[in-house]
DNA sequence: TATGAATGAGTCTTCATTCAT
DNA sequence: CATGAATGAAGACTCATTCAT
């Protein structure tokens, strides 16, 4: 509970180091040192390195809404813009880290190909939560998008752009591939919006109907 | 050169193991054993693990055209179909490996974020070559695609779909996210093709039947 | 005193685990868990692992008469038969444990060769008590055994058969060596009984029938 | 091959330390230090601590004949005396070590109750070899012993006396229980020898017959 | 070119024990 | 009495790399 509770310090240090160096390349000693705890204390909270990884993945999932989603929702009303704001938030993360780093979850997904079920499930849960928000926003866009659009599929593509974009950004040490991917996605979605019937009715219904009753 | 030259056996073993377990998680002993070479022989060909990684990346780049591109070019005339054939080839790779594995190059890209220049450049070169082929095919599609289309950007997106799709496939142990991403890409490109001024022969042939009804 | 007093639960758990895994291979955490006590509670009763061992040895000594000796005395009148009943009780212990385990005391004796005096003395006390009962029974056999027989020495041999037999039983995962050792001991004692001057009633009863024929 | 080959130095150091401190209580660092080898060199010869234990047990088995049996055979013609010479050799071993130590094999048997098959089998093999020599000598004693004597059972008892005697010797820090057990065994065997028909014929045949021919 | 022993830093993990609450 | 966090030394084992032959 306390902001500097050892357990939290450990998880935070692990989040940072796993992100920067990867799971396998981060030693528990490094985490211990970064967290400022000593000796075998780490094993009072996590009975193995893998359990610490699970805690890190839990933390990502818990923090997601507060840290990533909420600020976007507050700043943007248009659900479509929220999606691109999410991608842009990612871009800023990359820009800040000098493209040396990638997606924290994606990197862990890579390393845990053969990891036991628990870790794999938590990674999938993180991805699923992410995609869930995007899909929700796509659904909120209502009739502005074609009726037969596979909204879950498009949400998947958004996440794909994120992950594939960051991977190439890292490979080229440049944000250009990330930006290009997002630009193409924007073009695609613009075309979907353009094709949809003039969005008057649906939008009105959502905002005007209540007023009528 | 000889198919069982020790050097080649080492590189092949490393390609396989790096792909399956990752670079960091593969020990030189494992490679030695898989390659059937003994003792410090490995150091006669590669003076460090990292140099072996470079050789692996060189091998991927060398084999790319013969193994990946050529078969596709031979089987498909339509450049657009070649792009989806490339994605489908990838899909089969994943299906064969049980979605436990990812993109050999992409995984190395993620793992070697902080690796020295030589490795980074070779990874970038692999990605660039890949994207290069896709862009070439997009250019071959000529006027079937809108004139103001950012062909390099779209090629980047294709690679993004590949990498982002495979990452989610691994996280979910399912090909569904990969397929969904490709389907959305297909939809996007179809819209691009539809918008372009009616192309003559080629397009007709693909859409001739419906025209009859 | 209470059957579920924490201290007793700890000692009982330690008896069981020391017997099954040995003293060195049993961790205090395992004991804590098996006993259902938490945290450092263990140190309220025993200020070190070694003191717990002492308590275990005390418990064995205390329980010996009630658990091992009494039932035998009640079931067998003949002192010689009591000795073999003791050996047989041991055999049943081994049979139940699948010959994977040995003598609880003997094992601790072997493991604590260099242990401080307190432990050593308690182990010796256990052995001495054991041998004491056997010697008492041998003395009760009175004139049925040769007068110049070293009764204490024979009692030692009985214990030796027990310990040596169980050790071989464990090594071979078979009760055969134990049984063979006991059979030889029986043969030896039979010869001693045969040599002694014809005892009156007691011996007659046991051999009465054959004499008739 | 060389007397100071590292591998041999390691095995010798392990034999000594396992005997003095036990298997579990001996750390690989101690062995490394005692053997005078450095770093991970130990793992070039034995890929685990357990494999080193196996090598130790192999060494005991190999050295048995040369170190234990041969000197006895050379010094004693009478097979019965050879048996007691074996027991006496053991006694001297204990005397030299101040009764702080026990039977090297027996102690390892104790600790390896749950060890994998390989170790267990080698321990059993050592015991079997030991018992094998005693049984051979008992058979060589021919008609001096009763015809219906279970020679294998008696051999087992001899080993039992050894193991059980040393266990009590350690518990009491005294050779008295060992000596007492051996004395009783001697008494038993003397009685067996006395009972056998006057050993003239058989002995004559073995020693006299040739003279006749 | 090939071999296999040698190296030593570093990995995760467990342990008995202490101490503040 | 009881708790559970804290401690730090030590455990077995792995690794990339070097070197003498």
Tab-separated table of N, CA, C and O in Angstrom, chain C residues 105-176:
chain	number	residue	atom	x	y	z
C	105	UNK	N	16.429	-43.506	14.489
C	105	UNK	CA	17.560	-43.146	15.346
C	105	UNK	C	18.881	-43.424	14.634
C	105	UNK	O	19.787	-42.594	14.621
C	106	UNK	N	18.965	-44.603	14.051
C	106	UNK	CA	20.204	-44.976	13.374
C	106	UNK	C	20.582	-43.968	12.299
C	106	UNK	O	21.744	-43.577	12.176
C	107	UNK	N	19.594	-43.533	11.555
C	107	UNK	CA	19.889	-42.570	10.500
C	107	UNK	C	20.422	-41.270	11.086
C	107	UNK	O	21.371	-40.677	10.562
C	108	UNK	N	19.807	-40.843	12.150
C	108	UNK	CA	20.286	-39.611	12.772
C	108	UNK	C	21.687	-39.810	13.340
C	108	UNK	O	22.520	-38.909	13.303
C	109	UNK	N	21.949	-40.998	13.832
C	109	UNK	CA	23.280	-41.287	14.362
C	109	UNK	C	24.323	-41.142	13.254
C	109	UNK	O	25.372	-40.532	13.432
C	110	UNK	N	23.996	-41.689	12.080
C	110	UNK	CA	24.958	-41.602	10.984
C	110	UNK	C	25.148	-40.174	10.536
C	110	UNK	O	26.239	-39.745	10.189
C	111	UNK	N	24.053	-39.430	10.534
C	111	UNK	CA	24.137	-38.097	9.964
C	111	UNK	C	24.824	-37.108	10.906
C	111	UNK	O	25.388	-36.117	10.465
C	112	UNK	N	24.742	-37.405	12.180
C	112	UNK	CA	25.248	-36.424	13.132
C	112	UNK	C	26.546	-36.893	13.760
C	112	UNK	O	26.760	-36.741	14.954
C	113	UNK	N	27.390	-37.479	12.954
C	113	UNK	CA	28.666	-37.952	13.459
C	113	UNK	C	29.445	-36.843	14.142
C	113	UNK	O	30.062	-37.040	15.184
C	114	UNK	N	29.391	-35.657	13.566
C	114	UNK	CA	30.193	-34.561	14.095
C	114	UNK	C	29.356	-33.594	14.921
C	114	UNK	O	29.823	-32.531	15.283
C	115	UNK	N	28.143	-33.980	15.196
C	115	UNK	CA	27.295	-33.053	15.943
C	115	UNK	C	27.807	-32.867	17.366
C	115	UNK	O	28.481	-33.742	17.907
C	116	UNK	N	27.453	-31.766	17.941
C	116	UNK	CA	27.899	-31.475	19.312
C	116	UNK	C	27.414	-32.519	20.302
C	116	UNK	O	26.552	-33.341	20.025
C	117	UNK	N	27.942	-32.448	21.457
C	117	UNK	CA	27.750	-33.468	22.474
C	117	UNK	C	26.283	-33.763	22.772
C	117	UNK	O	25.875	-34.925	22.818
C	118	UNK	N	25.495	-32.725	22.959
C	118	UNK	CA	24.116	-32.922	23.400
C	118	UNK	C	23.389	-33.912	22.512
C	118	UNK	O	22.748	-34.848	22.993
C	119	UNK	N	23.476	-33.715	21.214
C	119	UNK	CA	22.790	-34.602	20.284
C	119	UNK	C	23.358	-36.009	20.380
C	119	UNK	O	22.614	-36.993	20.465
C	120	UNK	N	24.669	-36.090	20.356
C	120	UNK	CA	25.307	-37.396	20.418
C	120	UNK	C	24.876	-38.173	21.642
C	120	UNK	O	24.591	-39.379	21.572
C	121	UNK	N	24.791	-37.497	22.749
C	121	UNK	CA	24.414	-38.196	23.982
C	121	UNK	C	22.986	-38.718	23.919
C	121	UNK	O	22.686	-39.803	24.404
C	122	UNK	N	22.134	-37.942	23.324
C	122	UNK	CA	20.741	-38.385	23.246
C	122	UNK	C	20.583	-39.570	22.299
C	122	UNK	O	19.758	-40.454	22.521
C	123	UNK	N	21.380	-39.562	21.252
C	123	UNK	CA	21.346	-40.709	20.350
C	123	UNK	C	21.842	-41.940	21.098
C	123	UNK	O	21.230	-43.012	21.054
C	124	UNK	N	22.957	-41.776	21.776
C	124	UNK	CA	23.497	-42.893	22.549
C	124	UNK	C	22.479	-43.370	23.580
C	124	UNK	O	22.321	-44.573	23.803
C	125	UNK	N	21.780	-42.435	24.181
C	125	UNK	CA	20.787	-42.798	25.198
C	125	UNK	C	19.680	-43.647	24.579
C	125	UNK	O	19.209	-44.623	25.176
C	126	UNK	N	19.258	-43.284	23.380
C	126	UNK	CA	18.232	-44.072	22.713
C	126	UNK	C	18.718	-45.493	22.456
C	126	UNK	O	18.017	-46.467	22.756
C	127	UNK	N	19.923	-45.583	21.909
C	127	UNK	CA	20.470	-46.912	21.647
C	127	UNK	C	20.611	-47.693	22.947
C	127	UNK	O	20.299	-48.888	23.026
C	128	UNK	N	21.092	-47.008	23.960
C	128	UNK	CA	21.306	-47.683	25.242
C	128	UNK	C	19.993	-48.202	25.809
C	128	UNK	O	19.920	-49.329	26.321
C	129	UNK	N	18.958	-47.418	25.695
C	129	UNK	CA	17.659	-47.852	26.218
C	129	UNK	C	17.177	-49.091	25.476
C	129	UNK	O	16.697	-50.059	26.067
C	130	UNK	N	17.346	-49.027	24.181
C	130	UNK	CA	16.938	-50.152	23.359
C	130	UNK	C	17.668	-51.429	23.782
C	130	UNK	O	17.074	-52.468	24.030
C	131	UNK	N	18.979	-51.277	23.819
C	131	UNK	CA	19.791	-52.435	24.151
C	131	UNK	C	19.465	-52.905	25.571
C	131	UNK	O	19.480	-54.099	25.874
C	132	UNK	N	19.134	-51.940	26.411
C	132	UNK	CA	18.798	-52.281	27.787
C	132	UNK	C	17.616	-53.228	27.869
C	132	UNK	O	17.645	-54.209	28.614
C	133	UNK	N	16.600	-52.991	27.100
C	133	UNK	CA	15.440	-53.886	27.128
C	133	UNK	C	15.808	-55.278	26.654
C	133	UNK	O	15.406	-56.279	27.258
C	134	UNK	N	16.583	-55.336	25.616
C	134	UNK	CA	16.963	-56.646	25.092
C	134	UNK	C	17.789	-57.403	26.127
C	134	UNK	O	17.579	-58.601	26.369
C	135	UNK	N	18.712	-56.660	26.723
C	135	UNK	CA	19.552	-57.328	27.718
C	135	UNK	C	18.705	-57.826	28.896
C	135	UNK	O	18.877	-58.930	29.391
C	136	UNK	N	17.759	-57.013	29.305
C	136	UNK	CA	16.875	-57.424	30.387
C	136	UNK	C	16.173	-58.739	30.032
C	136	UNK	O	16.099	-59.663	30.833
C	137	UNK	N	15.679	-58.825	28.814
C	137	UNK	CA	14.983	-60.045	28.403
C	137	UNK	C	15.944	-61.239	28.375
C	137	UNK	O	15.578	-62.341	28.713
C	138	UNK	N	17.155	-60.955	27.919
C	138	UNK	CA	18.143	-62.047	27.903
C	138	UNK	C	18.430	-62.524	29.320
C	138	UNK	O	18.640	-63.715	29.553
C	139	UNK	N	18.435	-61.592	30.227
C	139	UNK	CA	18.673	-61.988	31.620
C	139	UNK	C	17.474	-62.751	32.160
C	139	UNK	O	17.620	-63.720	32.900
C	140	UNK	N	16.306	-62.329	31.729
C	140	UNK	CA	15.111	-63.045	32.167
C	140	UNK	C	15.090	-64.484	31.652
C	140	UNK	O	14.444	-65.350	32.224
C	141	UNK	N	15.788	-64.704	30.560
C	141	UNK	CA	15.844	-66.068	30.019
C	141	UNK	C	16.654	-66.975	30.930
C	141	UNK	O	16.630	-68.201	30.796
C	142	UNK	N	17.384	-66.381	31.821
C	142	UNK	CA	18.091	-67.108	32.863
C	142	UNK	C	18.922	-68.267	32.368
C	142	UNK	O	19.737	-68.140	31.461
C	143	UNK	N	18.690	-69.412	32.947
C	143	UNK	CA	19.525	-70.572	32.685
C	143	UNK	C	19.261	-71.220	31.343
C	143	UNK	O	19.943	-72.159	30.957
C	144	UNK	N	18.258	-70.737	30.647
C	144	UNK	CA	18.021	-71.308	29.319
C	144	UNK	C	19.158	-70.962	28.386
C	144	UNK	O	19.339	-71.582	27.339
C	145	UNK	N	19.909	-69.944	28.764
C	145	UNK	CA	21.073	-69.550	27.970
C	145	UNK	C	22.329	-69.936	28.735
C	145	UNK	O	22.308	-69.987	29.976
C	146	UNK	N	23.397	-70.200	28.036
C	146	UNK	CA	24.641	-70.604	28.715
C	146	UNK	C	25.035	-69.594	29.775
C	146	UNK	O	24.862	-68.384	29.594
C	147	UNK	N	25.573	-70.083	30.842
C	147	UNK	CA	25.913	-69.201	31.952
C	147	UNK	C	26.996	-68.209	31.618
C	147	UNK	O	27.014	-67.087	32.125
C	148	UNK	N	27.905	-68.640	30.763
C	148	UNK	CA	29.023	-67.741	30.469
C	148	UNK	C	28.724	-66.833	29.284
C	148	UNK	O	29.619	-66.177	28.762
C	149	UNK	N	27.486	-66.808	28.867
C	149	UNK	CA	27.143	-65.955	27.724
C	149	UNK	C	27.256	-64.483	28.084
C	149	UNK	O	26.795	-64.061	29.147
C	150	UNK	N	27.853	-63.696	27.198
C	150	UNK	CA	27.926	-62.237	27.406
C	150	UNK	C	26.593	-61.630	26.998
C	150	UNK	O	26.361	-61.309	25.848
C	151	UNK	N	25.723	-61.529	27.988
C	151	UNK	CA	24.364	-61.081	27.662
C	151	UNK	C	24.322	-59.667	27.087
C	151	UNK	O	23.554	-59.351	26.205
C	152	UNK	N	25.155	-58.802	27.609
C	152	UNK	CA	25.164	-57.441	27.057
C	152	UNK	C	25.690	-57.457	25.624
C	152	UNK	O	25.196	-56.750	24.762
C	153	UNK	N	26.667	-58.318	25.400
C	153	UNK	CA	27.205	-58.424	24.044
C	153	UNK	C	26.162	-58.945	23.079
C	153	UNK	O	26.053	-58.467	21.943
C	154	UNK	N	25.396	-59.914	23.525
C	154	UNK	CA	24.368	-60.457	22.640
C	154	UNK	C	23.283	-59.410	22.382
C	154	UNK	O	22.764	-59.294	21.270
C	155	UNK	N	22.971	-58.620	23.411
C	155	UNK	CA	21.997	-57.545	23.217
C	155	UNK	C	22.521	-56.567	22.172
C	155	UNK	O	21.778	-56.074	21.311
C	156	UNK	N	23.799	-56.294	22.251
C	156	UNK	CA	24.404	-55.418	21.246
C	156	UNK	C	24.238	-56.019	19.853
C	156	UNK	O	23.918	-55.318	18.888
C	157	UNK	N	24.455	-57.334	19.769
C	157	UNK	CA	24.323	-57.978	18.461
C	157	UNK	C	22.893	-57.864	17.938
C	157	UNK	O	22.681	-57.679	16.740
C	158	UNK	N	21.936	-57.979	18.837
C	158	UNK	CA	20.547	-57.858	18.399
C	158	UNK	C	20.308	-56.490	17.762
C	158	UNK	O	19.728	-56.361	16.686
C	159	UNK	N	20.799	-55.468	18.444
C	159	UNK	CA	20.647	-54.120	17.894
C	159	UNK	C	21.436	-53.993	16.591
C	159	UNK	O	20.990	-53.358	15.624
C	160	UNK	N	22.589	-54.631	16.554
C	160	UNK	CA	23.398	-54.614	15.344
C	160	UNK	C	22.638	-55.246	14.186
C	160	UNK	O	22.667	-54.744	13.052
C	161	UNK	N	21.956	-56.337	14.461
C	161	UNK	CA	21.182	-57.004	13.411
C	161	UNK	C	20.088	-56.076	12.893
C	161	UNK	O	19.844	-55.972	11.697
C	162	UNK	N	19.480	-55.393	13.805
C	162	UNK	CA	18.441	-54.442	13.448
C	162	UNK	C	18.994	-53.385	12.511
C	162	UNK	O	18.493	-53.161	11.408
C	163	UNK	N	20.028	-52.732	12.956
C	163	UNK	CA	20.563	-51.596	12.221
C	163	UNK	C	21.245	-52.030	10.923
C	163	UNK	O	21.059	-51.424	9.870
C	164	UNK	N	22.042	-53.075	11.022
C	164	UNK	CA	22.726	-53.554	9.820
C	164	UNK	C	21.742	-54.126	8.825
C	164	UNK	O	21.905	-53.978	7.609
C	165	UNK	N	20.713	-54.771	9.348
C	165	UNK	CA	19.712	-55.355	8.447
C	165	UNK	C	18.928	-54.289	7.723
C	165	UNK	O	18.698	-54.375	6.510
C	166	UNK	N	18.543	-53.269	8.437
C	166	UNK	CA	17.740	-52.229	7.806
C	166	UNK	C	18.572	-51.463	6.765
C	166	UNK	O	18.070	-51.051	5.729
C	167	UNK	N	19.844	-51.323	7.062
C	167	UNK	CA	20.676	-50.603	6.091
C	167	UNK	C	20.780	-51.375	4.779
C	167	UNK	O	20.684	-50.800	3.691
C	168	UNK	N	20.975	-52.689	4.891
C	168	UNK	CA	21.037	-53.482	3.662
C	168	UNK	C	19.670	-53.551	2.977
C	168	UNK	O	19.582	-53.580	1.745
C	169	UNK	N	18.629	-53.583	3.787
C	169	UNK	CA	17.291	-53.602	3.188
C	169	UNK	C	17.081	-52.364	2.331
C	169	UNK	O	16.564	-52.416	1.215
C	170	UNK	N	17.537	-51.246	2.830
C	170	UNK	CA	17.368	-50.012	2.065
C	170	UNK	C	18.241	-50.033	0.810
C	170	UNK	O	17.802	-49.647	-0.271
C	171	UNK	N	19.464	-50.508	0.966
C	171	UNK	CA	20.350	-50.512	-0.199
C	171	UNK	C	19.805	-51.407	-1.311
C	171	UNK	O	19.932	-51.089	-2.486
C	172	UNK	N	19.202	-52.503	-0.921
C	172	UNK	CA	18.717	-53.451	-1.930
C	172	UNK	C	17.230	-53.288	-2.217
C	172	UNK	O	16.679	-54.042	-3.016
C	173	UNK	N	16.617	-52.354	-1.539
C	173	UNK	CA	15.166	-52.177	-1.700
C	173	UNK	C	14.454	-53.514	-1.553
C	173	UNK	O	13.595	-53.871	-2.364
C	174	UNK	N	14.837	-54.215	-0.537
C	174	UNK	CA	14.278	-55.554	-0.328
C	174	UNK	C	14.438	-55.940	1.138
C	174	UNK	O	15.438	-55.602	1.785
C	175	UNK	N	13.489	-56.666	1.638
C	175	UNK	CA	13.561	-57.101	3.028
C	175	UNK	C	14.387	-58.373	3.198
C	175	UNK	O	14.646	-58.804	4.324
C	176	UNK	N	14.799	-58.952	2.089
C	176	UNK	CA	15.534	-60.217	2.154
C	176	UNK	C	16.754	-60.136	3.069
C	176	UNK	O	16.936	-60.999	3.936
